[in-house]
């Protein structure tokens, strides 16, 4: 008991020491070309980041504390702080979250998954691809890999492995262990495909807009990410099957088909609300895909889709009010996006760029780029949240890459996609990892080994094929 208490106290002690240092920073004169308000804001943001990395409190509480300190110290005008909650990218995520309620409430997500499994799940590899297709279909309007991977796909994955009735032996490489690993990694990969398939994607796009003055629409993100992401989704299950080769081919996959068919039989016939949900979903995706032509705002399109679902009573206001995860995102994502723009306006981002550029002077550019990309991906061994990862490391690492000659859009997309897959290296890198690992089908050693090899495959695809793809698109 004393040992556990000591472990909890260590991060708090380190955090308090960081706070002492930040107080000293507050009274240090601002560097040249940095406004005093920006320097003080930077100190408070570093306080927030230290709290996140050391996990001293939930992200929303730390975010609200940051906002309170910015206001009470007169570092930032109250009107500016409150305006953060009007950010378009934030409400794009929220409206998509609220639309996703319809998939759960109508049971459409589960029906779709079981139908695909019953018709196409002929082999372990085919089952993995079916789970990926389900994830891909849901991804445009469920901007959270945990919500899709844990809330919808995990129960389906569990029903399949239970039907296989294989022993929970972490030392045995079975169909169940393969499906557990493949479904988890594919969930992370699909998270990078759409601007709205992971909450970090709009944050990355917003940071890039404020730092490099580039705009990435919903369709542009999809276009830039499509080839490397889909290629990774095809290749990674094959790689996992190769390194996690099955010790026995005796698993009877016919029971999987039967399980899926039985689940479909137990469901009532498709109701009108399911057809309405499909219609609204397709309409919103089409409008997002054509927004560069219609000039409709992505957030407005998501609002329209939510309004349609409310008017048609596919979901109701009580469902929206009860979506705690979505409202929680509002509390932390809005301040993070807002404060990034303010730091850029007050000269802090420019100062960081100058410091980081001088730090890599004299190092061959290609070597510095390789080191920076590797560090960005593998720093997640020390983290448990992609949100902390991107908020802490995206801007400084992107600034270094750009100073080394990497085009801003290439640096943004590369780091954005690597953010999505970075939790795959460990069993604690994100909430979904701990849930899938807890099934006891995979040992920690095998989980880490597979995660590291998959991370190398993703790195080659995103940095190699992805960069060439953006070259073909004329982005650099």
C-alpha positions as MATLAB code, in Angstrom:
seq = 'XXXXXXXXXXXXXXXXXXXXXXXXXXXXXXXXXXXXXXXXXXXXXXXXXXXXXXXXXXXXXXXXXXXXXXXXXXXXXXXXXXXXXXXXXXXXXXXXXXXXXXXXXXXXXXXXXXXXXXXXXXXXXXXXXXXXXXXXXXXXXXXXXXXXXXXXXXXXXXXXXXXXXXXXXXXXXXXXXXXXXXXXXXXXXXXXXXXXXXXXXXXXXXXXXXXXXXXXXXXXXXXXXXXXXXXXXXXXXXXXXXXXXXXXXXXXXXXXXXXXXXXXXXXXXXXXXXXXXXXXXXXXXXXXXXXXXXXXXXXXXXXXXXXXXXXXXXXXXXXXXXXXXXXXXXXXXXXXXXXXXXXXXXXXXXXXXXXXXXXXXXXXXXXXXXXXXXXXXXXXXXXXXXXXXXXXXXXXXXXXXXXXXXXXXXXXXXXXXXXXXXXXXXXXXXXXXXXXXXXXXXXXXXXXXXXXXXXXXXXXXXXXXXXXXXXXXXXX';
ca = [
       0.000    0.000    0.000;
       2.838    2.352    0.904;
       4.505    1.597   -2.409;
       1.358    2.524   -4.393;
       1.008    5.723   -2.364;
       4.620    6.626   -3.099;
       4.082    6.069   -6.831;
       1.140    8.462   -6.771;
       3.111   11.112   -4.884;
       6.111   11.133   -7.243;
       4.301   12.747  -10.242;
       2.746   15.318   -7.912;
       6.154   16.227   -6.434;
       7.643   16.538   -9.919;
       4.671   18.657  -10.982;
       5.134   21.007   -8.022;
       8.819   21.365   -8.874;
       7.806   22.217  -12.455;
       5.422   24.849  -11.089;
       8.261   26.474   -9.123;
      10.278   26.672  -12.327;
       7.348   28.155  -14.229;
       6.798   30.800  -11.564;
      10.444   31.775  -12.021;
       9.867   31.867  -15.783;
       6.915   34.227  -15.235;
       9.223   36.856  -13.741;
      11.868   36.385  -16.436;
      11.829   39.107  -19.130;
      10.235   37.972  -22.394;
      12.644   37.216  -25.267;
      13.004   39.676  -28.123;
       9.937   39.939  -30.407;
       7.753   38.100  -27.834;
       5.019   40.081  -26.107;
       4.917   39.904  -22.303;
       1.340   38.607  -22.409;
       2.446   35.850  -24.778;
       5.394   34.901  -22.533;
       3.135   34.683  -19.481;
       0.602   32.672  -21.492;
       3.380   30.301  -22.508;
       4.314   29.751  -18.843;
       0.708   28.878  -17.994;
       0.437   26.568  -21.027;
       3.609   24.785  -19.883;
       1.940   24.364  -16.480;
      -0.984   22.712  -18.250;
       1.293   20.441  -20.310;
       3.277   19.386  -17.236;
       0.023   18.429  -15.533;
      -1.041   16.418  -18.572;
       2.232   14.527  -18.964;
       2.396   13.748  -15.237;
      -1.336   12.906  -15.162;
      -2.044   14.914  -12.013;
      -5.686   15.562  -12.964;
      -8.187   14.873  -15.783;
      -7.535   16.771  -19.005;
     -10.714   18.862  -18.753;
      -9.899   20.034  -15.227;
      -6.375   21.011  -16.245;
      -7.726   22.814  -19.312;
     -10.255   24.816  -17.268;
      -7.543   25.590  -14.698;
      -5.348   26.915  -17.496;
      -8.154   29.149  -18.742;
      -8.866   30.432  -15.230;
      -5.210   31.308  -14.667;
      -4.985   33.059  -18.036;
      -7.988   35.201  -17.084;
      -7.297   35.852  -13.378;
      -3.728   36.985  -14.106;
      -5.019   39.343  -16.827;
      -2.716   37.537  -19.240;
      -5.503   37.078  -21.746;
      -8.735   39.103  -22.121;
     -11.860   37.355  -20.825;
     -13.589   37.869  -24.165;
     -10.778   36.070  -25.961;
     -10.933   33.150  -23.526;
     -14.693   32.745  -23.873;
     -14.422   32.968  -27.662;
     -12.378   29.748  -27.631;
     -15.625   27.836  -27.133;
     -16.905   29.132  -30.462;
     -14.170   27.390  -32.464;
     -15.424   25.745  -35.663;
     -13.147   22.654  -35.468;
     -14.347   21.976  -31.914;
     -18.005   22.008  -32.866;
     -17.256   19.916  -35.930;
     -16.068   17.160  -33.560;
     -19.024   17.666  -31.211;
     -21.678   17.605  -33.931;
     -20.111   14.463  -35.409;
     -20.138   12.870  -31.952;
     -23.812   13.678  -31.543;
     -24.639   12.287  -34.973;
     -22.872    9.049  -34.020;
     -25.484    8.489  -31.307;
     -27.777    7.352  -34.116;
     -25.519    4.364  -34.931;
     -25.751    3.140  -31.340;
     -29.395    3.959  -30.753;
     -30.624    2.293  -33.937;
     -28.141   -0.603  -33.559;
     -27.124    0.063  -37.153;
     -23.405   -0.240  -36.427;
     -23.714   -3.727  -34.946;
     -26.130   -4.869  -37.668;
     -23.707   -3.768  -40.377;
     -20.753   -5.518  -38.711;
     -22.545   -8.827  -38.205;
     -23.863   -8.774  -41.776;
     -20.369   -8.285  -43.191;
     -18.950  -11.027  -40.963;
     -21.689  -13.464  -41.948;
     -21.040  -12.897  -45.649;
     -17.294  -12.281  -45.922;
     -15.546  -13.618  -42.798;
     -14.085  -16.721  -44.470;
     -10.583  -16.604  -42.905;
      -8.762  -14.879  -40.037;
      -7.401  -12.288  -42.463;
     -10.831  -11.728  -44.010;
     -12.336  -11.233  -40.537;
      -9.704   -8.590  -39.776;
     -10.531   -6.754  -43.010;
     -14.253   -6.954  -42.245;
     -13.650   -5.282  -38.869;
     -11.583   -2.614  -40.653;
     -14.386   -1.972  -43.156;
     -16.870   -1.578  -40.299;
     -14.519    0.881  -38.625;
     -13.991    2.767  -41.884;
     -17.722    3.163  -42.485;
     -18.299    4.506  -38.977;
     -15.188    6.699  -38.870;
     -16.471    9.841  -40.681;
     -19.019   10.595  -37.951;
     -17.441    9.006  -34.857;
     -14.357   11.160  -34.159;
     -12.901    8.930  -31.486;
     -11.030    5.639  -31.827;
     -12.088    4.695  -28.303;
     -15.764    5.226  -29.115;
     -15.514    3.047  -32.231;
     -12.903    0.549  -31.102;
     -14.175    0.030  -27.559;
     -17.823    1.035  -27.807;
     -18.855   -0.709  -31.050;
     -16.135   -3.013  -32.395;
     -14.874   -4.523  -29.126;
     -18.209   -6.163  -28.144;
     -18.446   -7.616  -31.660;
     -14.835   -8.796  -31.509;
     -15.568  -10.426  -28.150;
     -18.621  -12.252  -29.457;
     -16.481  -13.676  -32.279;
     -13.623  -14.891  -30.088;
     -16.082  -16.360  -27.593;
     -17.710  -18.284  -30.433;
     -14.290  -19.685  -31.389;
     -14.027  -20.992  -27.804;
     -10.222  -20.915  -27.786;
      -8.411  -20.976  -24.414;
      -7.229  -17.631  -23.075;
      -3.582  -18.570  -23.197;
      -1.329  -15.513  -23.741;
       1.473  -17.848  -24.770;
      -0.526  -19.352  -27.629;
      -0.935  -17.669  -30.995;
      -4.551  -18.286  -31.878;
      -7.167  -16.816  -34.208;
      -8.574  -14.978  -31.181;
      -5.240  -13.356  -30.346;
      -4.712  -12.396  -34.001;
      -8.167  -10.786  -34.229;
      -7.544   -8.899  -30.986;
      -4.271   -7.452  -32.258;
      -5.494   -6.765  -35.793;
      -8.740   -5.059  -34.728;
      -6.838   -2.838  -32.283;
      -4.174   -1.705  -34.765;
      -6.639   -1.212  -37.612;
      -8.751    0.999  -35.362;
      -5.763    3.318  -34.871;
      -4.901    3.340  -38.580;
      -8.467    4.181  -39.661;
      -8.372    7.027  -37.136;
      -6.146    8.961  -39.521;
      -8.270    8.573  -42.639;
     -10.784   11.376  -42.122;
     -10.560   14.788  -40.480;
     -13.455   13.657  -38.281;
     -12.287   10.114  -37.469;
     -10.110   11.147  -34.523;
     -10.291   14.174  -32.233;
      -6.588   14.926  -32.691;
      -7.025   15.466  -36.445;
      -8.950   18.774  -36.209;
      -6.491   19.840  -33.499;
      -3.565   19.149  -35.832;
      -5.293   20.994  -38.689;
      -6.028   23.962  -36.437;
      -2.444   24.100  -35.128;
      -1.139   23.967  -38.694;
      -3.496   26.796  -39.660;
      -2.308   29.053  -36.837;
       1.386   28.127  -37.186;
       1.886   27.744  -40.947;
      -1.217   29.528  -42.273;
      -2.401   26.497  -44.243;
      -5.988   25.307  -44.450;
      -6.986   21.641  -44.653;
     -10.626   20.902  -45.478;
     -12.402   17.619  -44.751;
     -11.955   16.406  -48.318;
      -8.338   17.564  -48.490;
      -7.447   15.639  -45.330;
      -9.048   12.534  -46.801;
      -7.229   13.004  -50.103;
      -3.848   13.543  -48.450;
      -4.291   10.616  -46.028;
      -6.145    8.143  -48.244;
      -3.374    6.236  -50.033;
      -0.957    5.725  -47.092;
      -3.769    5.008  -44.626;
      -5.599    2.499  -46.815;
      -2.296    0.860  -47.765;
      -1.432    0.492  -44.080;
      -4.891   -0.969  -43.421;
      -4.215   -3.625  -46.077;
      -0.609   -4.387  -45.153;
      -0.692   -4.340  -41.337;
      -3.035   -7.356  -40.857;
      -0.778   -9.375  -43.195;
       2.277   -8.319  -41.187;
       0.572   -9.205  -37.895;
      -0.409  -12.622  -39.278;
       3.186  -13.186  -40.435;
       4.842  -12.331  -37.118;
       1.984  -13.690  -35.032;
       1.729  -16.879  -37.101;
      -1.054  -19.129  -35.855;
       0.099  -22.227  -33.982;
      -3.064  -24.052  -34.936;
      -5.274  -23.823  -38.000;
      -7.952  -25.952  -36.353;
     -10.209  -23.100  -35.288;
     -13.654  -23.635  -36.746;
     -14.555  -20.347  -38.401;
     -18.005  -21.674  -39.275;
     -19.009  -20.903  -35.686;
     -18.150  -17.275  -36.375;
     -20.551  -17.196  -39.295;
     -23.196  -18.863  -37.157;
     -22.666  -16.376  -34.351;
     -23.061  -13.470  -36.766;
     -26.138  -15.030  -38.367;
     -27.694  -15.717  -34.958;
     -27.038  -12.137  -33.880;
     -28.751  -10.873  -37.025;
     -31.741  -13.156  -36.452;
     -32.157  -11.833  -32.916;
     -32.278   -8.268  -34.203;
     -35.651   -6.921  -35.308;
     -36.105   -6.101  -38.981;
     -34.577   -2.839  -40.113;
     -36.719    0.001  -38.827;
     -37.427    3.289  -40.559;
     -34.977    5.035  -38.215;
     -32.115    2.893  -39.517;
     -32.894    3.866  -43.106;
     -33.107    7.505  -42.056;
     -29.761    7.212  -40.278;
     -28.156    5.760  -43.406;
     -29.621    8.539  -45.547;
     -28.444   11.310  -43.225;
     -24.995    9.734  -42.911;
     -24.510    9.415  -46.689;
     -25.795   12.951  -47.265;
     -23.359   14.451  -44.737;
     -20.386   12.540  -46.162;
     -21.305   13.664  -49.706;
     -21.582   17.285  -48.555;
     -18.221   17.056  -46.791;
     -16.652   15.525  -49.879;
     -17.983   18.280  -52.139;
     -17.438   21.212  -49.751;
     -14.602   22.592  -51.900;
     -17.136   22.991  -54.713;
     -20.220   24.031  -52.735;
     -18.163   26.247  -50.370;
     -20.210   24.937  -47.446;
     -18.431   24.987  -44.093;
     -17.606   21.523  -42.674;
     -18.961   22.414  -39.235;
     -22.180   23.752  -40.750;
     -22.617   20.472  -42.649;
     -22.227   18.486  -39.412;
     -24.746   20.775  -37.715;
     -27.153   20.188  -40.603;
     -26.769   16.416  -40.248;
     -27.447   16.571  -36.510;
     -30.480   18.799  -37.074;
     -31.913   16.349  -39.607;
     -31.537   13.457  -37.143;
     -33.238   15.492  -34.403;
     -36.123   16.590  -36.637;
     -36.662   13.026  -37.872;
     -36.488   11.799  -34.252;
     -33.733    9.313  -34.971;
     -32.166   10.790  -31.843;
     -33.566   13.310  -29.367;
     -32.215   16.160  -27.270;
     -31.916   13.960  -24.186;
     -29.489   11.768  -26.131;
     -27.403   14.834  -26.998;
     -27.409   16.146  -23.421;
     -26.366   12.705  -22.124;
     -23.356   12.406  -24.443;
     -20.803   13.122  -21.709;
     -17.776   12.219  -23.813;
     -18.679   14.836  -26.403;
     -19.228   17.610  -23.855;
     -15.988   16.625  -22.162;
     -14.193   17.199  -25.468;
     -15.607   20.729  -25.593;
     -13.994   21.518  -22.232;
     -10.459   20.550  -23.246;
     -10.297   20.821  -27.036;
     -11.635   24.386  -27.313;
      -9.005   25.942  -24.988;
      -6.178   23.975  -26.616;
      -7.045   25.187  -30.109;
      -7.632   28.755  -28.946;
      -4.459   29.179  -26.929;
      -2.307   27.886  -29.808;
      -3.479   30.746  -32.022;
      -2.852   33.271  -29.254;
       0.732   32.067  -28.726;
       1.354   32.530  -32.441;
      -0.111   36.057  -32.446;
       2.068   37.147  -29.507;
       5.336   35.871  -31.037;
       5.864   32.772  -28.890;
       5.623   30.283  -31.762;
       8.096   32.322  -33.815;
      10.523   32.349  -30.867;
      10.183   28.551  -30.426;
      10.904   28.104  -34.131;
      14.041   30.255  -33.865;
      15.326   28.334  -30.824;
      14.621   24.919  -32.339;
      16.127   25.862  -35.701;
      19.375   26.923  -34.050;
      19.434   23.675  -32.039;
      19.733   21.536  -35.184;
      22.180   23.822  -36.982;
      25.188   21.926  -38.289;
      23.421   18.544  -38.352;
      22.805   17.018  -41.817;
      19.190   17.776  -42.692;
      18.296   14.192  -43.613;
      19.658   12.865  -40.305;
      17.862   15.521  -38.278;
      14.577   14.748  -40.077;
      14.926   11.011  -39.379;
      15.709   11.612  -35.702;
      12.834   14.073  -35.250;
      10.282   11.750  -36.872;
      11.476    8.753  -34.823;
      11.382   10.773  -31.607;
       7.875   12.036  -32.369;
       6.547    8.524  -32.907;
       8.307    6.720  -30.077;
       7.936    9.348  -27.369;
       4.513    7.763  -26.888;
       6.182    4.968  -24.934;
       6.133    7.551  -22.127;
       2.528    8.679  -22.659;
      -1.006    7.387  -22.209;
      -2.904    9.938  -24.319;
      -2.679   10.988  -27.965;
      -4.153   14.344  -26.973;
      -1.257   15.065  -24.637;
       1.090   13.790  -27.351;
      -0.128   16.139  -30.062;
      -0.596   19.180  -27.823;
       2.878   18.825  -26.317;
       4.975   17.810  -29.290;
       3.258   18.684  -32.581;
       4.177   22.363  -32.921;
       7.854   22.122  -31.875;
       8.506   19.015  -33.975;
       6.622   20.412  -36.989;
       8.575   23.676  -36.720;
      11.875   21.799  -36.752;
      10.853   19.741  -39.798;
       9.790   22.864  -41.687;
      13.048   24.639  -40.752;
      14.885   21.642  -42.258;
      13.101   22.103  -45.582;
      10.054   19.838  -45.188;
       6.970   21.538  -46.718;
       4.478   22.545  -43.982;
       1.632   20.433  -45.402;
       3.893   17.357  -45.618;
       5.111   17.826  -42.040;
       1.559   18.365  -40.810;
       0.107   15.248  -42.418;
       3.075   13.044  -41.493;
       2.991   13.987  -37.812;
      -0.809   13.955  -37.772;
      -0.975   10.379  -39.080;
       1.853    9.204  -36.823;
      -0.064   10.641  -33.868;
      -2.976    8.339  -34.666;
      -0.899    5.140  -34.671;
       1.579    6.073  -31.908;
      -0.440    4.326  -29.125;
      -0.003    0.972  -30.889;
       3.427    0.411  -29.360;
       2.217   -0.398  -25.834;
      -0.770   -1.822  -23.960;
      -1.348    1.489  -22.143;
      -0.917    4.036  -24.945;
      -4.656    4.700  -25.225;
      -7.876    3.533  -23.607;
      -8.586    1.060  -26.394;
      -5.208   -0.624  -25.895;
      -5.890   -1.439  -22.262;
      -9.350   -2.782  -23.108;
      -8.159   -5.151  -25.841;
      -5.090   -6.203  -23.844;
      -7.280   -7.049  -20.839;
      -8.849   -9.944  -22.780;
      -5.729  -11.999  -21.888;
      -5.363  -13.474  -25.372;
      -1.995  -11.737  -25.930;
       1.008  -11.577  -23.603;
       2.640   -8.225  -22.882;
       5.817   -9.380  -24.611;
       3.907  -10.326  -27.775;
       1.844   -7.116  -27.628;
       4.954   -4.927  -27.446;
       6.837   -6.945  -30.066;
       3.920   -6.766  -32.506;
       3.362   -3.089  -31.732;
       6.986   -2.178  -32.445;
       7.101   -4.072  -35.755;
       3.759   -2.594  -36.840;
       5.035    0.884  -35.917;
       8.006    0.395  -38.265;
       5.657   -0.691  -41.068;
       3.430    2.339  -40.473;
       6.472    4.601  -40.385;
       7.737    3.345  -43.740;
       4.291    3.698  -45.319;
       3.490    7.146  -43.891;
       6.948    8.672  -44.337;
       7.756    6.922  -47.627;
       4.599    6.186  -49.595;
       2.701    9.058  -47.954;
       5.326   11.622  -48.896;
       5.501   10.338  -52.483;
       1.706   10.436  -52.675;
       1.664   14.085  -51.658;
       4.363   14.725  -54.264;
       2.022   13.276  -56.905;
      -0.724   15.559  -55.606;
       1.567   18.515  -56.229;
       1.845   19.560  -52.583;
       5.616   19.981  -52.766;
];
